[in-house]
């Protein structure tokens, strides 16, 4: 499984637009092959931060997602609206829930 976390800083004048963009991007991404989960959340401790959490079946699905023109357009618009570049981290791992929880 591939886990992607990321965030972007919201600005007061673009806040609603950026949240709408994030929600649209997550909804669209959930329809892509290999997407197990894709959600965006407003950080309750830092309300000017929009956080993304994604789960993908494998790197092939992630690469295909990054190649979707709408994904590139989303990143470009977020970059233009935010005072800081978006942050993204990509992890590879196994779901160990059953082993930990018994």
PDB file of N, CA and C in Angstrom:
ATOM      1  N   UNK A   1       0.846  -1.180   0.000  1.00  0.00           N
ATOM      2  CA  UNK A   1       0.000   0.000   0.000  1.00  0.00           C
ATOM      3  C   UNK A   1       0.889   1.239   0.000  1.00  0.00           C
ATOM      4  N   UNK A   2       0.430   2.263  -0.677  1.00  0.00           N
ATOM      5  CA  UNK A   2       1.107   3.557  -0.683  1.00  0.00           C
ATOM      6  C   UNK A   2       0.231   4.543   0.080  1.00  0.00           C
ATOM      7  N   UNK A   3       0.839   5.227   1.032  1.00  0.00           N
ATOM      8  CA  UNK A   3       0.152   6.244   1.821  1.00  0.00           C
ATOM      9  C   UNK A   3       0.763   7.595   1.472  1.00  0.00           C
ATOM     10  N   UNK A   4      -0.075   8.544   1.133  1.00  0.00           N
ATOM     11  CA  UNK A   4       0.378   9.905   0.823  1.00  0.00           C
ATOM     12  C   UNK A   4      -0.271  10.855   1.817  1.00  0.00           C
ATOM     13  N   UNK A   5       0.548  11.689   2.427  1.00  0.00           N
ATOM     14  CA  UNK A   5       0.034  12.763   3.274  1.00  0.00           C
ATOM     15  C   UNK A   5       0.521  14.080   2.691  1.00  0.00           C
ATOM     16  N   UNK A   6      -0.259  15.105   2.884  1.00  0.00           N
ATOM     17  CA  UNK A   6       0.149  16.408   2.386  1.00  0.00           C
ATOM     18  C   UNK A   6      -0.679  17.501   3.017  1.00  0.00           C
ATOM     19  N   UNK A   7      -0.241  18.721   2.787  1.00  0.00           N
ATOM     20  CA  UNK A   7      -1.038  19.858   3.244  1.00  0.00           C
ATOM     21  C   UNK A   7      -0.727  21.087   2.411  1.00  0.00           C
ATOM     22  N   UNK A   8      -1.640  22.021   2.487  1.00  0.00           N
ATOM     23  CA  UNK A   8      -1.488  23.315   1.839  1.00  0.00           C
ATOM     24  C   UNK A   8      -2.030  24.367   2.803  1.00  0.00           C
ATOM     25  N   UNK A   9      -1.400  25.525   2.799  1.00  0.00           N
ATOM     26  CA  UNK A   9      -1.828  26.614   3.675  1.00  0.00           C
ATOM     27  C   UNK A   9      -2.928  27.413   2.980  1.00  0.00           C
ATOM     28  N   UNK A  10      -4.012  27.619   3.705  1.00  0.00           N
ATOM     29  CA  UNK A  10      -5.143  28.397   3.199  1.00  0.00           C
ATOM     30  C   UNK A  10      -4.926  29.877   3.477  1.00  0.00           C
ATOM     31  N   UNK A  11      -5.475  30.713   2.632  1.00  0.00           N
ATOM     32  CA  UNK A  11      -5.463  32.153   2.874  1.00  0.00           C
ATOM     33  C   UNK A  11      -6.906  32.615   3.051  1.00  0.00           C
ATOM     34  N   UNK A  12      -7.134  33.623   3.878  1.00  0.00           N
ATOM     35  CA  UNK A  12      -8.521  34.060   4.125  1.00  0.00           C
ATOM     36  C   UNK A  12      -9.285  34.385   2.840  1.00  0.00           C
ATOM     37  N   UNK A  13      -8.628  35.049   1.904  1.00  0.00           N
ATOM     38  CA  UNK A  13      -9.333  35.461   0.686  1.00  0.00           C
ATOM     39  C   UNK A  13      -9.632  34.312  -0.271  1.00  0.00           C
ATOM     40  N   UNK A  14      -8.918  33.184  -0.139  1.00  0.00           N
ATOM     41  CA  UNK A  14      -9.125  32.036  -1.032  1.00  0.00           C
ATOM     42  C   UNK A  14      -9.589  30.780  -0.288  1.00  0.00           C
ATOM     43  N   UNK A  15      -9.848  30.904   0.986  1.00  0.00           N
ATOM     44  CA  UNK A  15     -10.159  29.741   1.823  1.00  0.00           C
ATOM     45  C   UNK A  15     -11.271  28.866   1.254  1.00  0.00           C
ATOM     46  N   UNK A  16     -12.411  29.426   0.971  1.00  0.00           N
ATOM     47  CA  UNK A  16     -13.549  28.639   0.490  1.00  0.00           C
ATOM     48  C   UNK A  16     -13.242  27.987  -0.849  1.00  0.00           C
ATOM     49  N   UNK A  17     -12.588  28.711  -1.743  1.00  0.00           N
ATOM     50  CA  UNK A  17     -12.215  28.147  -3.051  1.00  0.00           C
ATOM     51  C   UNK A  17     -11.246  26.979  -2.867  1.00  0.00           C
ATOM     52  N   UNK A  18     -10.263  27.123  -1.988  1.00  0.00           N
ATOM     53  CA  UNK A  18      -9.270  26.078  -1.789  1.00  0.00           C
ATOM     54  C   UNK A  18      -9.891  24.833  -1.159  1.00  0.00           C
ATOM     55  N   UNK A  19     -10.792  25.012  -0.217  1.00  0.00           N
ATOM     56  CA  UNK A  19     -11.474  23.869   0.391  1.00  0.00           C
ATOM     57  C   UNK A  19     -12.325  23.159  -0.664  1.00  0.00           C
ATOM     58  N   UNK A  20     -13.024  23.925  -1.484  1.00  0.00           N
ATOM     59  CA  UNK A  20     -13.833  23.324  -2.552  1.00  0.00           C
ATOM     60  C   UNK A  20     -12.946  22.563  -3.539  1.00  0.00           C
ATOM     61  N   UNK A  21     -11.808  23.138  -3.900  1.00  0.00           N
ATOM     62  CA  UNK A  21     -10.866  22.447  -4.795  1.00  0.00           C
ATOM     63  C   UNK A  21     -10.395  21.136  -4.183  1.00  0.00           C
ATOM     64  N   UNK A  22     -10.055  21.159  -2.897  1.00  0.00           N
ATOM     65  CA  UNK A  22      -9.600  19.950  -2.221  1.00  0.00           C
ATOM     66  C   UNK A  22     -10.663  18.872  -2.206  1.00  0.00           C
ATOM     67  N   UNK A  23     -11.897  19.251  -1.895  1.00  0.00           N
ATOM     68  CA  UNK A  23     -12.993  18.288  -1.861  1.00  0.00           C
ATOM     69  C   UNK A  23     -13.265  17.708  -3.244  1.00  0.00           C
ATOM     70  N   UNK A  24     -13.233  18.557  -4.268  1.00  0.00           N
ATOM     71  CA  UNK A  24     -13.443  18.093  -5.647  1.00  0.00           C
ATOM     72  C   UNK A  24     -12.335  17.136  -6.068  1.00  0.00           C
ATOM     73  N   UNK A  25     -11.094  17.495  -5.748  1.00  0.00           N
ATOM     74  CA  UNK A  25      -9.956  16.659  -6.112  1.00  0.00           C
ATOM     75  C   UNK A  25     -10.048  15.297  -5.415  1.00  0.00           C
ATOM     76  N   UNK A  26     -10.389  15.283  -4.139  1.00  0.00           N
ATOM     77  CA  UNK A  26     -10.515  14.020  -3.412  1.00  0.00           C
ATOM     78  C   UNK A  26     -11.629  13.157  -4.005  1.00  0.00           C
ATOM     79  N   UNK A  27     -12.771  13.749  -4.271  1.00  0.00           N
ATOM     80  CA  UNK A  27     -13.894  12.995  -4.837  1.00  0.00           C
ATOM     81  C   UNK A  27     -13.526  12.411  -6.199  1.00  0.00           C
ATOM     82  N   UNK A  28     -12.887  13.203  -7.038  1.00  0.00           N
ATOM     83  CA  UNK A  28     -12.472  12.735  -8.365  1.00  0.00           C
ATOM     84  C   UNK A  28     -11.450  11.613  -8.237  1.00  0.00           C
ATOM     85  N   UNK A  29     -10.490  11.784  -7.337  1.00  0.00           N
ATOM     86  CA  UNK A  29      -9.426  10.799  -7.165  1.00  0.00           C
ATOM     87  C   UNK A  29      -9.962   9.461  -6.679  1.00  0.00           C
ATOM     88  N   UNK A  30     -10.983   9.475  -5.835  1.00  0.00           N
ATOM     89  CA  UNK A  30     -11.555   8.224  -5.324  1.00  0.00           C
ATOM     90  C   UNK A  30     -12.127   7.351  -6.434  1.00  0.00           C
ATOM     91  N   UNK A  31     -12.417   7.941  -7.574  1.00  0.00           N
ATOM     92  CA  UNK A  31     -12.930   7.183  -8.712  1.00  0.00           C
ATOM     93  C   UNK A  31     -11.843   6.564  -9.573  1.00  0.00           C
ATOM     94  N   UNK A  32     -10.591   6.844  -9.274  1.00  0.00           N
ATOM     95  CA  UNK A  32      -9.486   6.318 -10.076  1.00  0.00           C
ATOM     96  C   UNK A  32      -9.125   4.900  -9.658  1.00  0.00           C
ATOM     97  N   UNK A  33      -8.669   4.125 -10.621  1.00  0.00           N
ATOM     98  CA  UNK A  33      -8.237   2.753 -10.351  1.00  0.00           C
ATOM     99  C   UNK A  33      -7.105   2.765  -9.325  1.00  0.00           C
ATOM    100  N   UNK A  34      -7.202   1.900  -8.338  1.00  0.00           N
ATOM    101  CA  UNK A  34      -6.146   1.770  -7.339  1.00  0.00           C
ATOM    102  C   UNK A  34      -6.247   2.729  -6.178  1.00  0.00           C
ATOM    103  N   UNK A  35      -7.210   3.649  -6.187  1.00  0.00           N
ATOM    104  CA  UNK A  35      -7.385   4.568  -5.060  1.00  0.00           C
ATOM    105  C   UNK A  35      -8.237   3.870  -4.003  1.00  0.00           C
ATOM    106  N   UNK A  36      -7.651   3.675  -2.835  1.00  0.00           N
ATOM    107  CA  UNK A  36      -8.350   3.033  -1.726  1.00  0.00           C
ATOM    108  C   UNK A  36      -9.036   4.053  -0.826  1.00  0.00           C
ATOM    109  N   UNK A  37      -8.463   5.251  -0.751  1.00  0.00           N
ATOM    110  CA  UNK A  37      -9.042   6.353   0.032  1.00  0.00           C
ATOM    111  C   UNK A  37      -8.350   7.642  -0.386  1.00  0.00           C
ATOM    112  N   UNK A  38      -9.100   8.731  -0.359  1.00  0.00           N
ATOM    113  CA  UNK A  38      -8.536  10.054  -0.678  1.00  0.00           C
ATOM    114  C   UNK A  38      -9.441  11.078  -0.017  1.00  0.00           C
ATOM    115  N   UNK A  39      -8.918  11.757   0.997  1.00  0.00           N
ATOM    116  CA  UNK A  39      -9.738  12.710   1.747  1.00  0.00           C
ATOM    117  C   UNK A  39      -8.949  13.966   2.075  1.00  0.00           C
ATOM    118  N   UNK A  40      -9.666  15.062   2.232  1.00  0.00           N
ATOM    119  CA  UNK A  40      -9.039  16.297   2.701  1.00  0.00           C
ATOM    120  C   UNK A  40      -9.785  16.765   3.949  1.00  0.00           C
ATOM    121  N   UNK A  41      -9.029  17.391   4.843  1.00  0.00           N
ATOM    122  CA  UNK A  41      -9.557  17.806   6.138  1.00  0.00           C
ATOM    123  C   UNK A  41      -8.965  19.157   6.515  1.00  0.00           C
ATOM    124  N   UNK A  42      -9.753  19.986   7.162  1.00  0.00           N
ATOM    125  CA  UNK A  42      -9.216  21.203   7.753  1.00  0.00           C
ATOM    126  C   UNK A  42      -8.597  20.804   9.087  1.00  0.00           C
ATOM    127  N   UNK A  43      -7.362  21.181   9.299  1.00  0.00           N
ATOM    128  CA  UNK A  43      -6.627  20.853  10.527  1.00  0.00           C
ATOM    129  C   UNK A  43      -7.277  21.592  11.698  1.00  0.00           C
ATOM    130  N   UNK A  44      -7.750  20.852  12.712  1.00  0.00           N
ATOM    131  CA  UNK A  44      -8.438  21.486  13.835  1.00  0.00           C
ATOM    132  C   UNK A  44      -7.489  22.249  14.746  1.00  0.00           C
ATOM    133  N   UNK A  45      -6.189  21.952  14.670  1.00  0.00           N
ATOM    134  CA  UNK A  45      -5.213  22.683  15.476  1.00  0.00           C
ATOM    135  C   UNK A  45      -4.616  23.867  14.724  1.00  0.00           C
ATOM    136  N   UNK A  46      -4.622  23.786  13.409  1.00  0.00           N
ATOM    137  CA  UNK A  46      -4.139  24.874  12.561  1.00  0.00           C
ATOM    138  C   UNK A  46      -5.178  25.087  11.464  1.00  0.00           C
ATOM    139  N   UNK A  47      -6.233  25.839  11.732  1.00  0.00           N
ATOM    140  CA  UNK A  47      -7.360  25.949  10.806  1.00  0.00           C
ATOM    141  C   UNK A  47      -7.029  26.566   9.447  1.00  0.00           C
ATOM    142  N   UNK A  48      -5.820  27.096   9.297  1.00  0.00           N
ATOM    143  CA  UNK A  48      -5.420  27.623   7.997  1.00  0.00           C
ATOM    144  C   UNK A  48      -4.658  26.571   7.177  1.00  0.00           C
ATOM    145  N   UNK A  49      -4.764  25.307   7.596  1.00  0.00           N
ATOM    146  CA  UNK A  49      -4.056  24.230   6.916  1.00  0.00           C
ATOM    147  C   UNK A  49      -5.050  23.172   6.449  1.00  0.00           C
ATOM    148  N   UNK A  50      -5.032  22.880   5.157  1.00  0.00           N
ATOM    149  CA  UNK A  50      -5.859  21.834   4.571  1.00  0.00           C
ATOM    150  C   UNK A  50      -4.978  20.600   4.404  1.00  0.00           C
ATOM    151  N   UNK A  51      -5.393  19.482   5.005  1.00  0.00           N
ATOM    152  CA  UNK A  51      -4.587  18.258   5.062  1.00  0.00           C
ATOM    153  C   UNK A  51      -5.198  17.194   4.148  1.00  0.00           C
ATOM    154  N   UNK A  52      -4.329  16.486   3.432  1.00  0.00           N
ATOM    155  CA  UNK A  52      -4.747  15.401   2.554  1.00  0.00           C
ATOM    156  C   UNK A  52      -4.181  14.081   3.059  1.00  0.00           C
ATOM    157  N   UNK A  53      -5.020  13.041   3.058  1.00  0.00           N
ATOM    158  CA  UNK A  53      -4.595  11.690   3.411  1.00  0.00           C
ATOM    159  C   UNK A  53      -5.112  10.775   2.302  1.00  0.00           C
ATOM    160  N   UNK A  54      -4.177  10.051   1.696  1.00  0.00           N
ATOM    161  CA  UNK A  54      -4.522   9.185   0.568  1.00  0.00           C
ATOM    162  C   UNK A  54      -3.966   7.785   0.788  1.00  0.00           C
ATOM    163  N   UNK A  55      -4.696   6.781   0.315  1.00  0.00           N
ATOM    164  CA  UNK A  55      -4.233   5.398   0.311  1.00  0.00           C
ATOM    165  C   UNK A  55      -4.391   4.871  -1.109  1.00  0.00           C
ATOM    166  N   UNK A  56      -3.305   4.287  -1.613  1.00  0.00           N
ATOM    167  CA  UNK A  56      -3.289   3.757  -2.976  1.00  0.00           C
ATOM    168  C   UNK A  56      -2.828   2.307  -2.952  1.00  0.00           C
ATOM    169  N   UNK A  57      -3.305   1.519  -3.894  1.00  0.00           N
ATOM    170  CA  UNK A  57      -2.964   0.100  -3.958  1.00  0.00           C
ATOM    171  C   UNK A  57      -1.480  -0.125  -4.221  1.00  0.00           C
ATOM    172  N   UNK A  58      -0.890   0.707  -5.095  1.00  0.00           N
ATOM    173  CA  UNK A  58       0.518   0.527  -5.459  1.00  0.00           C
ATOM    174  C   UNK A  58       1.040   1.783  -6.156  1.00  0.00           C
ATOM    175  N   UNK A  59       2.339   1.791  -6.449  1.00  0.00           N
ATOM    176  CA  UNK A  59       2.947   2.965  -7.083  1.00  0.00           C
ATOM    177  C   UNK A  59       2.459   3.175  -8.505  1.00  0.00           C
ATOM    178  N   UNK A  60       2.074   2.112  -9.186  1.00  0.00           N
ATOM    179  CA  UNK A  60       1.531   2.276 -10.539  1.00  0.00           C
ATOM    180  C   UNK A  60       0.260   3.138 -10.495  1.00  0.00           C
ATOM    181  N   UNK A  61      -0.582   2.901  -9.493  1.00  0.00           N
ATOM    182  CA  UNK A  61      -1.802   3.698  -9.348  1.00  0.00           C
ATOM    183  C   UNK A  61      -1.464   5.149  -9.023  1.00  0.00           C
ATOM    184  N   UNK A  62      -0.449   5.368  -8.184  1.00  0.00           N
ATOM    185  CA  UNK A  62      -0.028   6.732  -7.841  1.00  0.00           C
ATOM    186  C   UNK A  62       0.497   7.444  -9.090  1.00  0.00           C
ATOM    187  N   UNK A  63       1.341   6.769  -9.853  1.00  0.00           N
ATOM    188  CA  UNK A  63       1.881   7.378 -11.075  1.00  0.00           C
ATOM    189  C   UNK A  63       0.765   7.727 -12.059  1.00  0.00           C
ATOM    190  N   UNK A  64      -0.204   6.829 -12.193  1.00  0.00           N
ATOM    191  CA  UNK A  64      -1.343   7.104 -13.078  1.00  0.00           C
ATOM    192  C   UNK A  64      -2.125   8.314 -12.572  1.00  0.00           C
ATOM    193  N   UNK A  65      -2.301   8.403 -11.253  1.00  0.00           N
ATOM    194  CA  UNK A  65      -2.997   9.546 -10.649  1.00  0.00           C
ATOM    195  C   UNK A  65      -2.264  10.858 -10.944  1.00  0.00           C
ATOM    196  N   UNK A  66      -0.947  10.839 -10.789  1.00  0.00           N
ATOM    197  CA  UNK A  66      -0.165  12.045 -11.055  1.00  0.00           C
ATOM    198  C   UNK A  66      -0.212  12.448 -12.525  1.00  0.00           C
ATOM    199  N   UNK A  67      -0.473  11.493 -13.414  1.00  0.00           N
ATOM    200  CA  UNK A  67      -0.523  11.774 -14.855  1.00  0.00           C
ATOM    201  C   UNK A  67      -1.873  12.325 -15.316  1.00  0.00           C
ATOM    202  N   UNK A  68      -2.886  12.252 -14.465  1.00  0.00           N
ATOM    203  CA  UNK A  68      -4.211  12.769 -14.819  1.00  0.00           C
ATOM    204  C   UNK A  68      -4.119  14.294 -14.935  1.00  0.00           C
ATOM    205  N   UNK A  69      -4.508  14.871 -16.076  1.00  0.00           N
ATOM    206  CA  UNK A  69      -4.411  16.328 -16.243  1.00  0.00           C
ATOM    207  C   UNK A  69      -5.102  17.118 -15.126  1.00  0.00           C
ATOM    208  N   UNK A  70      -6.230  16.624 -14.642  1.00  0.00           N
ATOM    209  CA  UNK A  70      -6.947  17.338 -13.575  1.00  0.00           C
ATOM    210  C   UNK A  70      -6.130  17.382 -12.289  1.00  0.00           C
ATOM    211  N   UNK A  71      -5.310  16.356 -12.040  1.00  0.00           N
ATOM    212  CA  UNK A  71      -4.450  16.367 -10.850  1.00  0.00           C
ATOM    213  C   UNK A  71      -3.400  17.470 -10.970  1.00  0.00           C
ATOM    214  N   UNK A  72      -2.796  17.590 -12.138  1.00  0.00           N
ATOM    215  CA  UNK A  72      -1.815  18.650 -12.358  1.00  0.00           C
ATOM    216  C   UNK A  72      -2.438  20.034 -12.244  1.00  0.00           C
ATOM    217  N   UNK A  73      -3.635  20.182 -12.792  1.00  0.00           N
ATOM    218  CA  UNK A  73      -4.328  21.473 -12.717  1.00  0.00           C
ATOM    219  C   UNK A  73      -4.667  21.821 -11.265  1.00  0.00           C
ATOM    220  N   UNK A  74      -5.057  20.817 -10.485  1.00  0.00           N
ATOM    221  CA  UNK A  74      -5.356  21.028  -9.065  1.00  0.00           C
ATOM    222  C   UNK A  74      -4.122  21.557  -8.329  1.00  0.00           C
ATOM    223  N   UNK A  75      -2.996  20.895  -8.509  1.00  0.00           N
ATOM    224  CA  UNK A  75      -1.760  21.314  -7.835  1.00  0.00           C
ATOM    225  C   UNK A  75      -1.368  22.728  -8.273  1.00  0.00           C
ATOM    226  N   UNK A  76      -1.460  23.005  -9.544  1.00  0.00           N
ATOM    227  CA  UNK A  76      -1.090  24.336 -10.051  1.00  0.00           C
ATOM    228  C   UNK A  76      -1.971  25.423  -9.441  1.00  0.00           C
ATOM    229  N   UNK A  77      -3.270  25.172  -9.353  1.00  0.00           N
ATOM    230  CA  UNK A  77      -4.159  26.192  -8.785  1.00  0.00           C
ATOM    231  C   UNK A  77      -3.907  26.366  -7.292  1.00  0.00           C
ATOM    232  N   UNK A  78      -3.692  25.267  -6.574  1.00  0.00           N
ATOM    233  CA  UNK A  78      -3.386  25.383  -5.142  1.00  0.00           C
ATOM    234  C   UNK A  78      -2.097  26.166  -4.928  1.00  0.00           C
ATOM    235  N   UNK A  79      -1.095  25.901  -5.732  1.00  0.00           N
ATOM    236  CA  UNK A  79       0.171  26.654  -5.627  1.00  0.00           C
ATOM    237  C   UNK A  79      -0.067  28.146  -5.829  1.00  0.00           C
ATOM    238  N   UNK A  80      -0.917  28.464  -6.792  1.00  0.00           N
ATOM    239  CA  UNK A  80      -1.184  29.878  -7.103  1.00  0.00           C
ATOM    240  C   UNK A  80      -1.954  30.573  -5.981  1.00  0.00           C
ATOM    241  N   UNK A  81      -2.792  29.846  -5.258  1.00  0.00           N
ATOM    242  CA  UNK A  81      -3.640  30.449  -4.226  1.00  0.00           C
ATOM    243  C   UNK A  81      -2.999  30.477  -2.843  1.00  0.00           C
ATOM    244  N   UNK A  82      -2.006  29.622  -2.611  1.00  0.00           N
ATOM    245  CA  UNK A  82      -1.408  29.495  -1.286  1.00  0.00           C
ATOM    246  C   UNK A  82      -0.154  30.360  -1.153  1.00  0.00           C
ATOM    247  N   UNK A  83       0.108  30.860   0.053  1.00  0.00           N
ATOM    248  CA  UNK A  83       1.334  31.643   0.259  1.00  0.00           C
ATOM    249  C   UNK A  83       2.588  30.770   0.335  1.00  0.00           C
ATOM    250  N   UNK A  84       2.405  29.453   0.453  1.00  0.00           N
ATOM    251  CA  UNK A  84       3.528  28.511   0.530  1.00  0.00           C
ATOM    252  C   UNK A  84       3.271  27.356  -0.420  1.00  0.00           C
ATOM    253  N   UNK A  85       4.324  26.727  -0.924  1.00  0.00           N
ATOM    254  CA  UNK A  85       4.113  25.557  -1.786  1.00  0.00           C
ATOM    255  C   UNK A  85       3.448  24.415  -0.999  1.00  0.00           C
ATOM    256  N   UNK A  86       2.602  23.636  -1.661  1.00  0.00           N
ATOM    257  CA  UNK A  86       2.027  22.467  -0.995  1.00  0.00           C
ATOM    258  C   UNK A  86       3.140  21.502  -0.560  1.00  0.00           C
ATOM    259  N   UNK A  87       2.871  20.746   0.494  1.00  0.00           N
ATOM    260  CA  UNK A  87       3.806  19.751   1.016  1.00  0.00           C
ATOM    261  C   UNK A  87       3.196  18.365   0.797  1.00  0.00           C
ATOM    262  N   UNK A  88       4.026  17.422   0.333  1.00  0.00           N
ATOM    263  CA  UNK A  88       3.547  16.063   0.121  1.00  0.00           C
ATOM    264  C   UNK A  88       4.637  15.079   0.532  1.00  0.00           C
ATOM    265  N   UNK A  89       4.211  13.988   1.192  1.00  0.00           N
ATOM    266  CA  UNK A  89       5.123  12.895   1.542  1.00  0.00           C
ATOM    267  C   UNK A  89       4.477  11.593   1.103  1.00  0.00           C
ATOM    268  N   UNK A  90       5.285  10.702   0.547  1.00  0.00           N
ATOM    269  CA  UNK A  90       4.802   9.430   0.020  1.00  0.00           C
ATOM    270  C   UNK A  90       5.495   8.302   0.779  1.00  0.00           C
ATOM    271  N   UNK A  91       4.675   7.377   1.310  1.00  0.00           N
ATOM    272  CA  UNK A  91       5.185   6.262   2.104  1.00  0.00           C
ATOM    273  C   UNK A  91       4.724   4.941   1.498  1.00  0.00           C
ATOM    274  N   UNK A  92       5.540   3.917   1.642  1.00  0.00           N
ATOM    275  CA  UNK A  92       5.176   2.570   1.256  1.00  0.00           C
ATOM    276  C   UNK A  92       5.093   1.737   2.520  1.00  0.00           C
ATOM    277  N   UNK A  93       4.025   0.945   2.664  1.00  0.00           N
ATOM    278  CA  UNK A  93       3.901   0.165   3.892  1.00  0.00           C
ATOM    279  C   UNK A  93       2.858  -0.918   3.793  1.00  0.00           C
ATOM    280  N   UNK A  94       2.715  -1.644   4.873  1.00  0.00           N
ATOM    281  CA  UNK A  94       1.742  -2.715   4.982  1.00  0.00           C
ATOM    282  C   UNK A  94       0.715  -2.348   6.052  1.00  0.00           C
ATOM    283  N   UNK A  95      -0.500  -2.780   5.855  1.00  0.00           N
ATOM    284  CA  UNK A  95      -1.548  -2.593   6.857  1.00  0.00           C
ATOM    285  C   UNK A  95      -1.347  -3.678   7.926  1.00  0.00           C
ATOM    286  N   UNK A  96      -0.967  -3.283   9.116  1.00  0.00           N
ATOM    287  CA  UNK A  96      -0.713  -4.235  10.205  1.00  0.00           C
ATOM    288  C   UNK A  96      -1.797  -4.184  11.281  1.00  0.00           C
ATOM    289  N   UNK A  97      -2.948  -3.632  10.951  1.00  0.00           N
ATOM    290  CA  UNK A  97      -4.026  -3.472  11.919  1.00  0.00           C
ATOM    291  C   UNK A  97      -4.374  -4.789  12.609  1.00  0.00           C
ATOM    292  N   UNK A  98      -4.571  -5.839  11.842  1.00  0.00           N
ATOM    293  CA  UNK A  98      -4.985  -7.129  12.416  1.00  0.00           C
ATOM    294  C   UNK A  98      -3.935  -7.662  13.382  1.00  0.00           C
ATOM    295  N   UNK A  99      -2.657  -7.487  13.066  1.00  0.00           N
ATOM    296  CA  UNK A  99      -1.604  -7.977  13.960  1.00  0.00           C
ATOM    297  C   UNK A  99      -1.542  -7.173  15.250  1.00  0.00           C
ATOM    298  N   UNK A 100      -1.783  -5.895  15.168  1.00  0.00           N
ATOM    299  CA  UNK A 100      -1.710  -5.033  16.347  1.00  0.00           C
ATOM    300  C   UNK A 100      -2.972  -5.168  17.196  1.00  0.00           C
ATOM    301  N   UNK A 101      -4.117  -5.219  16.561  1.00  0.00           N
ATOM    302  CA  UNK A 101      -5.388  -5.217  17.276  1.00  0.00           C
ATOM    303  C   UNK A 101      -5.843  -6.622  17.677  1.00  0.00           C
ATOM    304  N   UNK A 102      -5.180  -7.631  17.129  1.00  0.00           N
ATOM    305  CA  UNK A 102      -5.533  -9.022  17.482  1.00  0.00           C
ATOM    306  C   UNK A 102      -6.642  -9.502  16.683  1.00  0.00           C
TER     307      UNK A 102
END
